Each structure stands twice: as C-alpha cells, then as structure tokens.
Short mmCIF file of C-alpha atoms and ligand atoms in Angstrom, two decimals:
data_model
loop_
_atom_site.label_atom_id
_atom_site.label_comp_id
_atom_site.label_asym_id
_atom_site.label_seq_id
_atom_site.Cartn_x
_atom_site.Cartn_y
_atom_site.Cartn_z
CA MET A 1 135.94 114.95 -19.34
CA GLN A 2 137.11 114.60 -15.68
CA ILE A 3 135.74 116.57 -12.78
CA TYR A 4 136.91 117.80 -9.87
CA LYS A 5 136.57 119.30 -6.57
CA VAL A 6 138.85 122.54 -5.95
CA GLY A 7 139.80 125.08 -3.74
CA GLY A 8 138.24 125.75 -0.78
CA ALA A 9 136.03 122.69 -0.43
CA VAL A 10 139.24 120.35 -0.39
CA ARG A 11 141.02 122.68 1.95
CA ASP A 12 138.61 122.97 4.33
CA ARG A 13 137.80 119.06 4.24
CA LEU A 14 141.48 118.56 5.04
CA LEU A 15 141.26 121.01 8.07
CA GLY A 16 138.28 119.20 9.22
CA LYS A 17 136.03 122.48 8.92
CA PRO A 18 132.57 122.64 7.43
CA VAL A 19 132.53 123.08 3.41
CA THR A 20 129.62 125.82 2.57
CA ASP A 21 130.31 126.19 -0.92
CA ILE A 22 132.21 123.51 -3.47
CA ASP A 23 134.04 125.17 -6.83
CA TRP A 24 134.46 122.61 -9.38
CA VAL A 25 136.94 122.36 -12.17
CA VAL A 26 136.41 120.58 -15.62
CA VAL A 27 139.46 119.32 -17.57
CA GLY A 28 138.84 118.28 -21.23
CA ALA A 29 135.73 119.67 -21.87
CA THR A 30 134.46 122.25 -24.39
CA THR A 31 132.03 124.83 -23.66
CA GLU A 32 129.43 123.31 -26.13
CA GLU A 33 129.81 119.99 -24.41
CA MET A 34 128.76 121.93 -21.28
CA LEU A 35 126.17 123.70 -22.87
CA ALA A 36 124.66 120.14 -24.30
CA LYS A 37 124.52 118.45 -20.83
CA GLY A 38 122.60 121.54 -19.57
CA PHE A 39 125.17 123.81 -17.75
CA ARG A 40 124.15 127.39 -17.82
CA PRO A 41 127.04 129.80 -18.96
CA VAL A 42 127.87 132.68 -16.23
CA GLY A 43 131.31 133.69 -16.74
CA ALA A 44 131.97 137.17 -18.68
CA ASP A 45 135.50 137.05 -19.04
CA PHE A 46 136.30 132.77 -18.85
CA PRO A 47 134.04 130.06 -19.20
CA VAL A 48 132.28 129.10 -16.09
CA PHE A 49 129.16 127.42 -15.52
CA LEU A 50 126.26 126.58 -13.00
CA HIS A 51 125.14 123.09 -12.56
CA PRO A 52 121.56 122.47 -14.09
CA LYS A 53 120.60 121.10 -10.61
CA SER A 54 123.17 122.08 -7.74
CA GLY A 55 123.72 125.42 -9.15
CA GLU A 56 127.35 125.01 -7.89
CA GLU A 57 130.30 126.60 -10.08
CA TYR A 58 131.83 124.44 -12.87
CA ALA A 59 134.77 126.53 -14.27
CA LEU A 60 136.46 124.88 -17.29
CA ALA A 61 140.01 124.41 -16.53
CA ARG A 62 142.38 127.41 -17.74
CA THR A 63 145.63 129.33 -17.95
CA GLU A 64 146.10 132.81 -17.29
CA ARG A 65 148.43 135.46 -18.75
CA LYS A 66 149.31 138.66 -17.52
CA ASN A 67 148.64 141.63 -19.68
CA GLY A 68 148.71 145.27 -18.44
CA ARG A 69 147.82 146.59 -15.13
CA GLY A 70 144.93 145.60 -12.87
CA TYR A 71 142.37 142.61 -12.93
CA GLY A 72 141.33 143.71 -16.41
CA GLY A 73 144.64 142.71 -17.76
CA PHE A 74 144.44 139.35 -18.00
CA ILE A 75 144.51 136.88 -20.80
CA PHE A 76 142.59 133.54 -20.17
CA HIS A 77 143.03 130.46 -22.32
CA ALA A 78 140.56 127.81 -21.85
CA SER A 79 140.54 124.81 -24.02
CA PRO A 80 140.43 120.78 -23.49
CA ASP A 81 143.94 120.66 -23.49
CA VAL A 82 144.63 122.66 -20.75
CA THR A 83 145.92 120.00 -17.69
CA LEU A 84 144.49 119.91 -14.30
CA GLU A 85 148.24 120.95 -13.31
CA GLU A 86 148.22 124.02 -15.19
CA ASP A 87 144.83 125.27 -13.75
CA LEU A 88 145.99 124.92 -10.24
CA ILE A 89 149.30 126.84 -10.87
CA ARG A 90 147.33 129.75 -11.55
CA ARG A 91 145.76 129.75 -8.04
CA ASP A 92 146.83 132.18 -5.15
CA LEU A 93 147.97 129.88 -2.03
CA THR A 94 149.38 126.41 -2.21
CA ILE A 95 146.43 125.28 0.09
CA ASN A 96 144.09 126.58 -2.26
CA ALA A 97 145.85 124.64 -5.36
CA MET A 98 144.61 121.12 -4.69
CA ALA A 99 142.12 118.87 -6.39
CA GLU A 100 140.10 115.98 -5.95
CA ASP A 101 138.11 113.45 -7.89
CA ASP A 102 134.84 111.73 -6.88
CA GLN A 103 137.10 108.79 -5.54
CA GLN A 104 138.85 111.92 -3.24
CA ASN A 105 142.18 111.18 -4.73
CA LEU A 106 144.09 114.31 -4.22
CA THR A 107 145.99 115.92 -6.69
CA ASP A 108 148.67 118.37 -5.03
CA PRO A 109 151.28 119.10 -7.32
CA TYR A 110 152.43 122.54 -5.07
CA HIS A 111 152.17 120.64 -1.78
CA GLY A 112 149.43 122.12 -0.46
CA GLN A 113 148.71 119.52 2.06
CA ARG A 114 152.48 119.56 3.38
CA ASP A 115 151.90 123.57 3.88
CA LEU A 116 148.34 122.57 5.57
CA GLU A 117 150.41 120.34 8.29
CA ALA A 118 152.90 123.35 8.47
CA ARG A 119 150.15 125.70 8.50
CA LEU A 120 151.63 128.10 5.86
CA LEU A 121 150.02 130.31 4.10
CA ARG A 122 152.31 129.98 0.81
CA HIS A 123 152.38 131.22 -2.79
CA VAL A 124 151.99 128.75 -5.66
CA SER A 125 154.28 130.52 -8.23
CA PRO A 126 155.76 133.72 -8.82
CA ALA A 127 152.97 134.61 -11.05
CA PHE A 128 151.04 135.49 -7.30
CA ALA A 129 152.33 138.92 -8.12
CA GLU A 130 149.98 139.26 -10.98
CA ASP A 131 146.69 139.74 -9.37
CA PRO A 132 146.87 142.52 -6.34
CA LEU A 133 143.52 141.13 -4.92
CA ARG A 134 145.75 138.32 -3.51
CA VAL A 135 147.32 140.70 -0.98
CA LEU A 136 143.91 140.77 0.51
CA ARG A 137 142.88 137.60 -0.03
CA VAL A 138 146.22 136.09 2.23
CA ALA A 139 145.35 138.51 4.67
CA ARG A 140 141.85 137.66 5.00
CA PHE A 141 142.87 133.67 5.15
CA ALA A 142 145.65 134.65 7.83
CA ALA A 143 142.82 136.07 9.64
CA ARG A 144 140.48 133.09 9.57
CA TYR A 145 142.73 130.51 10.09
CA ALA A 146 144.95 132.14 12.69
CA GLU A 147 143.16 130.36 15.17
CA LEU A 148 144.09 127.11 14.04
CA GLY A 149 148.25 128.51 14.26
CA PHE A 150 148.41 129.63 10.44
CA THR A 151 150.85 132.37 9.80
CA VAL A 152 152.15 133.72 6.01
CA ALA A 153 155.30 131.97 4.71
CA PRO A 154 158.00 134.68 4.69
CA GLU A 155 158.65 134.56 1.39
CA THR A 156 154.96 134.88 0.45
CA LEU A 157 155.19 137.93 2.74
CA GLU A 158 157.99 139.43 1.01
CA LEU A 159 156.14 138.92 -2.77
CA MET A 160 153.07 140.85 -1.11
CA ARG A 161 155.71 143.60 0.14
CA GLN A 162 156.97 143.86 -3.74
CA LEU A 163 153.70 143.66 -4.99
CA THR A 164 152.55 146.47 -2.66
CA GLU A 165 155.91 148.56 -3.57
CA SER A 166 155.46 148.30 -7.46
CA GLY A 167 152.00 150.47 -7.15
CA GLU A 168 149.75 147.58 -8.40
CA LEU A 169 147.46 147.90 -5.40
CA GLU A 170 146.20 151.01 -6.56
CA ALA A 171 144.39 149.30 -9.67
CA LEU A 172 142.01 147.59 -7.34
CA THR A 173 138.59 148.75 -7.82
CA PRO A 174 136.81 149.45 -4.86
CA GLU A 175 134.46 146.73 -4.95
CA ARG A 176 136.61 144.06 -5.26
CA SER A 177 138.78 145.40 -2.56
CA TRP A 178 135.33 146.28 -0.16
CA LYS A 179 134.49 142.51 -0.90
CA GLU A 180 137.60 141.33 0.68
CA ILE A 181 137.65 143.55 3.65
CA ALA A 182 134.01 142.86 4.41
CA ARG A 183 134.85 139.03 4.47
CA ALA A 184 137.95 139.72 6.76
CA LEU A 185 136.28 141.61 8.96
CA MET A 186 133.48 139.28 9.65
CA GLU A 187 136.36 136.55 10.67
CA ASP A 188 136.57 135.20 13.91
CA GLN A 189 140.33 137.30 14.24
CA PRO A 190 140.14 140.50 12.01
CA GLN A 191 142.68 142.13 13.74
CA VAL A 192 145.02 139.43 12.09
CA PHE A 193 143.85 140.87 8.22
CA ILE A 194 144.79 144.38 9.54
CA LYS A 195 148.23 143.45 10.96
CA VAL A 196 149.12 141.25 7.90
CA LEU A 197 148.44 144.34 5.66
CA ARG A 198 150.25 146.37 7.63
CA GLU A 199 153.17 143.98 7.83
CA CYS A 200 153.76 143.92 4.27
CA GLY A 201 153.16 147.63 3.80
CA ALA A 202 149.76 147.14 2.03
CA LEU A 203 147.87 149.23 4.86
CA LYS A 204 149.95 152.18 4.65
CA VAL A 205 148.58 152.10 0.82
CA LEU A 206 145.01 151.01 1.51
CA MET A 207 144.12 153.02 4.64
CA PRO A 208 147.02 155.08 5.34
CA GLU A 209 145.00 156.87 7.80
CA VAL A 210 144.67 153.69 10.00
CA ASP A 211 148.42 153.11 9.48
CA ALA A 212 149.24 156.13 10.82
CA LEU A 213 147.83 155.22 14.04
CA PHE A 214 150.61 153.02 14.98
CA GLY A 215 153.11 154.55 17.05
CA VAL A 216 150.71 157.23 18.34
CA PRO A 217 150.42 157.50 22.06
CA GLN A 218 147.29 157.79 24.00
CA PRO A 219 147.43 158.46 27.93
CA GLU A 220 148.48 155.56 29.97
CA ALA A 221 145.47 156.12 32.60
CA HIS A 222 143.15 155.23 30.05
CA HIS A 223 144.97 153.27 27.46
CA PRO A 224 147.21 150.94 29.14
CA GLU A 225 148.52 149.56 26.13
CA ILE A 226 149.31 153.39 24.90
CA ASP A 227 149.77 152.81 20.91
CA THR A 228 146.80 154.14 19.49
CA GLY A 229 146.88 151.44 16.69
CA VAL A 230 147.27 148.42 19.13
CA HIS A 231 144.49 149.81 20.75
CA THR A 232 142.71 149.80 17.43
CA LEU A 233 143.17 146.12 16.65
CA SER A 234 142.33 145.47 20.00
CA VAL A 235 138.90 147.07 19.75
CA LEU A 236 138.42 145.04 16.22
CA GLU A 237 139.34 141.76 18.55
CA GLN A 238 136.49 142.66 21.00
CA ALA A 239 133.96 143.58 18.06
CA ALA A 240 134.94 139.86 16.73
CA LEU A 241 134.67 138.02 20.22
CA HIS A 242 131.45 139.52 20.82
CA LYS A 243 130.21 138.63 17.34
CA GLN A 244 129.36 142.10 16.47
CA PRO A 245 127.47 142.61 12.91
CA LEU A 246 130.18 144.08 9.84
CA THR A 247 128.82 147.85 10.49
CA VAL A 248 130.15 147.88 14.28
CA ARG A 249 133.17 146.08 12.96
CA TRP A 250 133.80 148.95 10.49
CA ALA A 251 133.32 151.64 12.98
CA CYS A 252 135.82 150.28 15.38
CA LEU A 253 138.28 150.33 13.03
CA LEU A 254 137.80 153.73 11.95
CA HIS A 255 136.71 155.54 15.28
CA ASP A 256 140.00 157.03 16.27
CA LEU A 257 141.60 157.74 12.94
CA GLY A 258 141.32 161.44 14.36
CA LYS A 259 144.41 160.76 16.61
CA GLY A 260 146.71 160.00 13.73
CA LEU A 261 146.45 164.03 13.04
CA THR A 262 147.65 165.23 16.19
CA PRO A 263 150.51 167.36 16.45
CA GLU A 264 153.10 165.67 18.15
CA GLU A 265 153.64 168.27 20.69
CA GLU A 266 150.21 167.65 21.99
CA TRP A 267 150.83 163.93 22.63
CA PRO A 268 149.77 161.79 24.55
CA ARG A 269 146.58 163.78 24.34
CA HIS A 270 144.07 164.29 21.42
CA ILE A 271 141.97 167.37 21.83
CA ALA A 272 138.84 167.46 19.76
CA HIS A 273 140.16 164.00 17.80
CA GLU A 274 136.58 162.65 17.39
CA HIS A 275 135.59 165.87 14.96
CA LYS A 276 138.96 165.93 13.49
CA GLY A 277 138.62 162.25 12.34
CA LEU A 278 135.54 162.88 10.40
CA LYS A 279 136.98 163.78 7.43
CA LEU A 280 139.11 160.99 6.96
CA ILE A 281 136.55 158.70 8.22
CA LYS A 282 134.69 159.77 5.05
CA ALA A 283 137.21 159.36 2.84
CA VAL A 284 138.21 155.86 3.82
CA ASN A 285 134.56 155.37 3.41
CA GLU A 286 134.35 156.61 -0.32
CA ARG A 287 137.67 154.79 -1.41
CA PHE A 288 136.10 151.65 -0.84
CA LYS A 289 132.40 152.79 -1.52
CA ALA A 290 131.49 150.93 1.95
CA PRO A 291 127.49 150.25 2.15
CA LYS A 292 125.51 153.00 3.44
CA ASP A 293 124.97 151.83 7.05
CA CYS A 294 128.73 151.16 7.57
CA GLN A 295 129.70 154.69 6.32
CA GLU A 296 127.09 156.24 8.70
CA LEU A 297 127.57 154.18 11.56
CA ALA A 298 131.61 154.71 11.13
CA LEU A 299 130.82 158.77 11.10
CA LEU A 300 128.69 158.55 14.05
CA VAL A 301 130.54 156.24 16.35
CA GLY A 302 134.02 158.78 14.89
CA GLU A 303 132.00 161.47 16.35
CA TYR A 304 130.09 160.64 19.44
CA HIS A 305 132.27 157.86 20.90
CA THR A 306 133.74 160.28 23.61
CA HIS A 307 130.12 161.19 24.65
CA SER A 308 129.03 157.49 25.04
CA HIS A 309 131.68 156.90 27.45
CA ARG A 310 130.99 160.14 29.15
CA ALA A 311 127.02 159.39 29.42
CA LEU A 312 126.27 159.52 32.75
CA GLU A 313 127.96 162.85 33.00
CA LEU A 314 126.35 164.45 30.13
CA LYS A 315 123.83 167.21 30.68
CA PRO A 316 120.50 166.45 29.84
CA SER A 317 120.12 168.79 27.15
CA THR A 318 123.26 167.19 25.47
CA LEU A 319 121.80 163.63 25.87
CA LEU A 320 118.91 165.10 24.07
CA GLU A 321 121.28 166.47 21.10
CA LEU A 322 123.01 163.11 21.15
CA LEU A 323 119.55 161.33 20.61
CA GLN A 324 118.43 163.67 18.05
CA ASN A 325 121.34 163.45 15.94
CA PHE A 326 120.57 159.74 15.83
CA ASP A 327 116.99 159.78 15.35
CA VAL A 328 116.95 157.37 17.58
CA TYR A 329 113.37 157.75 17.21
CA ARG A 330 112.98 156.35 13.94
CA ARG A 331 116.68 154.43 13.82
CA PRO A 332 116.70 152.65 17.48
CA GLN A 333 118.69 149.82 15.60
CA ARG A 334 121.37 152.23 14.77
CA PHE A 335 121.56 153.62 18.10
CA GLU A 336 122.28 150.50 19.38
CA GLU A 337 125.05 149.47 17.22
CA PHE A 338 126.78 152.66 17.99
CA ILE A 339 126.68 151.55 21.92
CA ALA A 340 128.05 148.35 21.12
CA ALA A 341 130.73 149.93 19.08
CA CYS A 342 131.82 152.35 21.93
CA GLU A 343 131.46 149.24 24.26
CA MET A 344 134.08 147.50 21.97
CA ASP A 345 136.24 150.64 22.06
CA ALA A 346 136.05 150.43 26.26
CA ARG A 347 136.98 146.92 26.39
CA GLY A 348 139.60 146.78 23.66
CA ARG A 349 142.16 148.13 25.93
CA LYS A 350 144.95 145.98 27.57
CA GLY A 351 143.93 144.55 30.74
CA LEU A 352 140.26 146.09 30.84
CA GLU A 353 138.82 143.78 28.50
CA GLN A 354 136.37 142.50 31.26
CA ARG A 355 135.21 145.79 32.47
CA SER A 356 131.47 146.51 32.63
CA TYR A 357 130.17 149.49 30.73
CA PRO A 358 127.24 150.86 32.65
CA GLN A 359 127.11 154.00 29.75
CA ALA A 360 125.01 151.09 27.69
CA ASP A 361 122.36 150.47 29.76
CA TYR A 362 122.07 154.26 30.73
CA LEU A 363 122.15 155.52 27.11
CA ARG A 364 119.41 152.69 26.30
CA GLY A 365 117.01 154.20 29.06
CA ALA A 366 117.64 157.50 28.29
CA ALA A 367 116.46 156.43 24.67
CA THR A 368 113.03 155.12 26.04
CA ALA A 369 112.79 158.05 28.16
CA ALA A 370 113.26 160.49 25.19
CA ARG A 371 111.17 158.22 23.14
CA SER A 372 108.24 157.77 25.74
CA VAL A 373 107.06 161.50 25.19
CA ALA A 374 103.80 161.28 23.56
CA VAL A 375 102.78 163.65 20.38
CA GLN A 376 98.96 163.20 20.64
CA PRO A 377 98.49 165.63 23.47
CA LEU A 378 100.64 168.36 22.08
CA LEU A 379 98.66 167.96 19.07
CA GLU A 380 95.68 168.56 20.75
CA LYS A 381 97.15 171.45 22.43
CA GLY A 382 97.29 172.84 19.09
CA PHE A 383 100.71 172.73 18.58
CA LYS A 384 101.53 172.41 14.68
CA GLY A 385 104.71 172.87 12.50
CA PRO A 386 108.13 173.82 13.96
CA GLU A 387 106.40 174.97 17.25
CA LEU A 388 105.14 171.41 17.19
CA GLY A 389 108.78 170.19 17.12
CA GLU A 390 110.23 172.55 19.60
CA ALA A 391 107.23 171.29 21.87
CA ILE A 392 108.07 167.86 21.62
CA LYS A 393 111.90 168.62 22.22
CA GLY A 394 111.16 170.66 25.32
CA GLU A 395 108.84 167.46 26.71
CA ARG A 396 111.89 165.28 25.75
CA LEU A 397 114.06 167.39 27.54
CA LYS A 398 111.91 167.13 30.18
CA ALA A 399 112.01 163.54 30.29
CA LEU A 400 115.63 163.09 29.95
CA LYS A 401 116.02 165.72 33.44
CA GLY A 402 113.45 163.28 35.35
CA TYR A 403 115.71 160.03 34.05
CA LYS A 404 118.95 161.53 35.17
CA GLU A 405 117.93 162.61 38.34
CA ALA A 406 116.26 159.03 38.97
CA ALA A 407 119.27 157.38 37.93
CA SER A 408 121.65 159.24 40.14
CA ALA A 409 119.64 159.22 43.13
P1 ATP B 1 136.13 130.56 0.86
O1 ATP B 1 136.10 129.54 1.73
O2 ATP B 1 136.25 131.91 1.17
O3 ATP B 1 135.04 130.33 -0.53
P2 ATP B 1 138.18 129.57 -1.24
O4 ATP B 1 139.32 129.21 -1.29
O5 ATP B 1 137.02 128.75 -1.69
O6 ATP B 1 137.36 130.17 -0.22
P3 ATP B 1 137.21 131.32 -3.63
O7 ATP B 1 136.95 132.69 -3.83
O8 ATP B 1 135.67 130.72 -3.66
O9 ATP B 1 137.82 131.15 -2.34
O10 ATP B 1 137.96 130.92 -4.96
C1 ATP B 1 137.98 129.43 -5.27
C2 ATP B 1 139.46 129.02 -5.48
O11 ATP B 1 139.77 129.91 -6.65
C3 ATP B 1 140.37 129.24 -4.54
O12 ATP B 1 140.69 128.28 -3.57
C4 ATP B 1 141.49 129.54 -5.52
O13 ATP B 1 142.06 128.44 -5.72
C5 ATP B 1 141.18 130.42 -6.60
N1 ATP B 1 141.20 131.77 -6.61
C6 ATP B 1 139.89 132.42 -6.22
N2 ATP B 1 140.28 133.69 -6.32
C7 ATP B 1 141.90 133.94 -6.65
C8 ATP B 1 142.25 134.92 -7.04
N3 ATP B 1 142.28 136.37 -6.84
N4 ATP B 1 143.83 134.70 -7.33
C9 ATP B 1 144.24 133.26 -7.63
N5 ATP B 1 143.32 132.38 -7.35
C10 ATP B 1 142.27 132.42 -6.77
MG1 MG B 2 134.75 128.88 -2.57
#
C-alpha cells in the first residue's frame, strides 16, 4: 500500500501556513489490511480509519457516484484498485486535490499548484455540483484566504450559481450547514463568506432575511454607507478584526434583519425594526439549529441594540429593565457579549470604524451599580417571596438613579 498526505495539509504547507490536522489517503489497501495494522475504523459510510498512535485520519482511496438528492445520495466505491488520481478527482477544489508522499513528491493532476499561484479557488470537475455543501465550503475558503488575494474562479462561481438554482441547497441538513457557517464566521474575513454566497445566489436560499438587506437604505447621518447589507458586512468585518467569539459574530450578522421588512414608503427610517426583526432572527436560528448561546445572543442583540447606542440617555427605569431582561446578575458574560456586538454595530459604518463607544463602559458601570445591591439587609427587614423581588428592584433602581446622576455630573 502507498500512503499520501492530502487536502488541507498539502495546500497549507505550499502556502506557508501552519498545518494543524493532517488527512491521509491510502492507495492499494483493503479494510482487512488496515485493521491488521491496528488502525481503528470510524467511517460509517466509507472506509476511514484512525491511526493507532497519532489518531490522524486515514481514508482508503475511493470514488463517488451521485445517486439521488442530498448528501445521503452518494455511492462510494473503495477498493485496492482505485488510483490516487481517481480519489483526487472527487475532491472539491484543485488546491485541495493535491497529494504528497513521504518524500514530499507532489501528485497534482488537476493543477492545484498553478491555482495556488494564481490565487484561484477552482473546482476540480463538473462532479463538483453533486454535493451542495461545496457551495458553502468554497465561500468559507474564500473568507479564509481573502487576505492572500484568493478569489473564486468565474467558472466555479457559475457552477455554484447553477447548483443553487437547481434547488439542491435545500437538501442540506441544518447540522452540515451550521458547521460550515460557524467555521466561516470564525475566519479572519467572514464578510467575504456572505459576499460570495450572495454572488452565487445561495444567500437568497440559505438566509433570504440577510439577502433582503441589500438595497435597503438607512439614514445617511448615522449610516454613511447607507445600504443595510453593506453595513451588515462591515459589522461582521469589525467583529473579526476585534477577535469576537462566534456568539457575537452570529448576533452581528442578524442584528438588523427587521430593516428588511420596512415598507419602502418609510425608507430610510426603520421604525421598530428591532422588534419586527425578532421573528426573522428566530427563523434563521432555527433553520440552522444554531447553538443555544448563539440563538439567545442574536435575539437579545436584535431587540436591544438601539438601547445600547442610547445608553447614556436611558431613564434609570429603562436601564433597570434592560439589565433585568439580560439577567445580568447571573449572566454577566452574556451582557459583555451584548455590549461587544453593539460596539461592532456602531463601528461597522463607513468612516466611523475608529469611533469610541462610551456606551460600553457606561453599561458596564450600570450593571455593577445594580449588582451592588445587597439582598441580606432586605431579608433581615423581613421581605419574602414576590415582595422581596420588588424590594430588590426598588433598591437597584435607586442605585441606577445614583449612578446616572454621578455619571452626568
Ligand atoms: P481545513 O483546513 O479546513 O481542515 P481541508 O481542506 O483539510 O481544510 P477537510 O474538511 O479537512 O478540509 O477535508 C479534507 C479534504 O477532503 C479537502 O481538502 C478536500 O480535498 C476533501 N473534501 C472534504 N469535504 C469535501 C466535500 N464536501 N466535497 C469534496 N471534497 C471534500
Ligand atoms: Mg483538514
């Protein structure tokens, strides 16, 4: 049997990027031979094994054939007579379809090296269209390597467009899509992921609520970039520049969905867009079965981002309501993430990227003031049950009045 490094490990070594996980392909072997060497089987659908010591993935060379819709609709054929070239042709991009032996001799039948140099993400063969996940993968690689100058080859973008139009994207499971979305959002230029999806029409299918923001104007005084879609991309860009976690990035992407529902007569104003957007945020959350913390933060940021921007003008009672709704006493981290998302929203505007956001510290101070109310003295006064709750709220309100006065003095 011959063993080769494949995929990301070869690509990233040639790009001079750190290689984290290594995928291997084994040519000329049977499952029985792999088991006899101590490899542990893991693949349910096709023969993939874990190395007994390194734990890295070793897949038997295989071919694939499409049979019906979706990811389930594949027939795999793995046998010792499948060649390296046959295995490589089923891969998505030419830069992912190179293999390397233990002497670093490159096997590159589909010219991945040439495309690396040309900075092009190009499909290997028309069979690309057989797995709709590849649309998301290409957009994710575009986000990852945008910094190096990579773009999607025009003919690949065209194929992504055809795939989208064929309706195949709808066959993706929420789990597979979310995995790609989450990884893409954590890249250095997540806005490129959304841009590429939009260019091939996939955004309209996957997240029509986000797609609808393009072409929707906002008041120039607050939004020099005017377009709500452009603003959303800038907010995402800021979130990545500021190394925000996935929860914050997800909330940034969805914070303004309500603006897509504003009747044109009301443009460029968006009255009550925060509240109107909630049902859309919920729909996107559920479509991809986003993790609970992502779902929660997106809804809270959607509902309250304007509160954050106006923090210094809020009445103490409104501030209290905000802090109560966030359960800031037990969930301080989530409130921090909310503030972070709102700050990214404020900076994700043309020419205002460097602005300061005093609202952030003001809100943190308010949370500290409300949290400083001690419960023990109220218990000692004999408050219980709902009355105790009301008494605590009363004390917190007093604390916030004091805080606001001190801050504006
Ligand atoms: P990463 O750095 O994100 O791990 P990678 O290229 O190694 O990038 P993997 O998901 O680990 O990506 O997959 C390893 C290889 O398997 C890819 O390089 C590609 O050749 C192939 N591959 C993975 N998923 C697909 C797919 N859906 N369609 C076609 N080829 C795929
Ligand atoms: Mg990999």
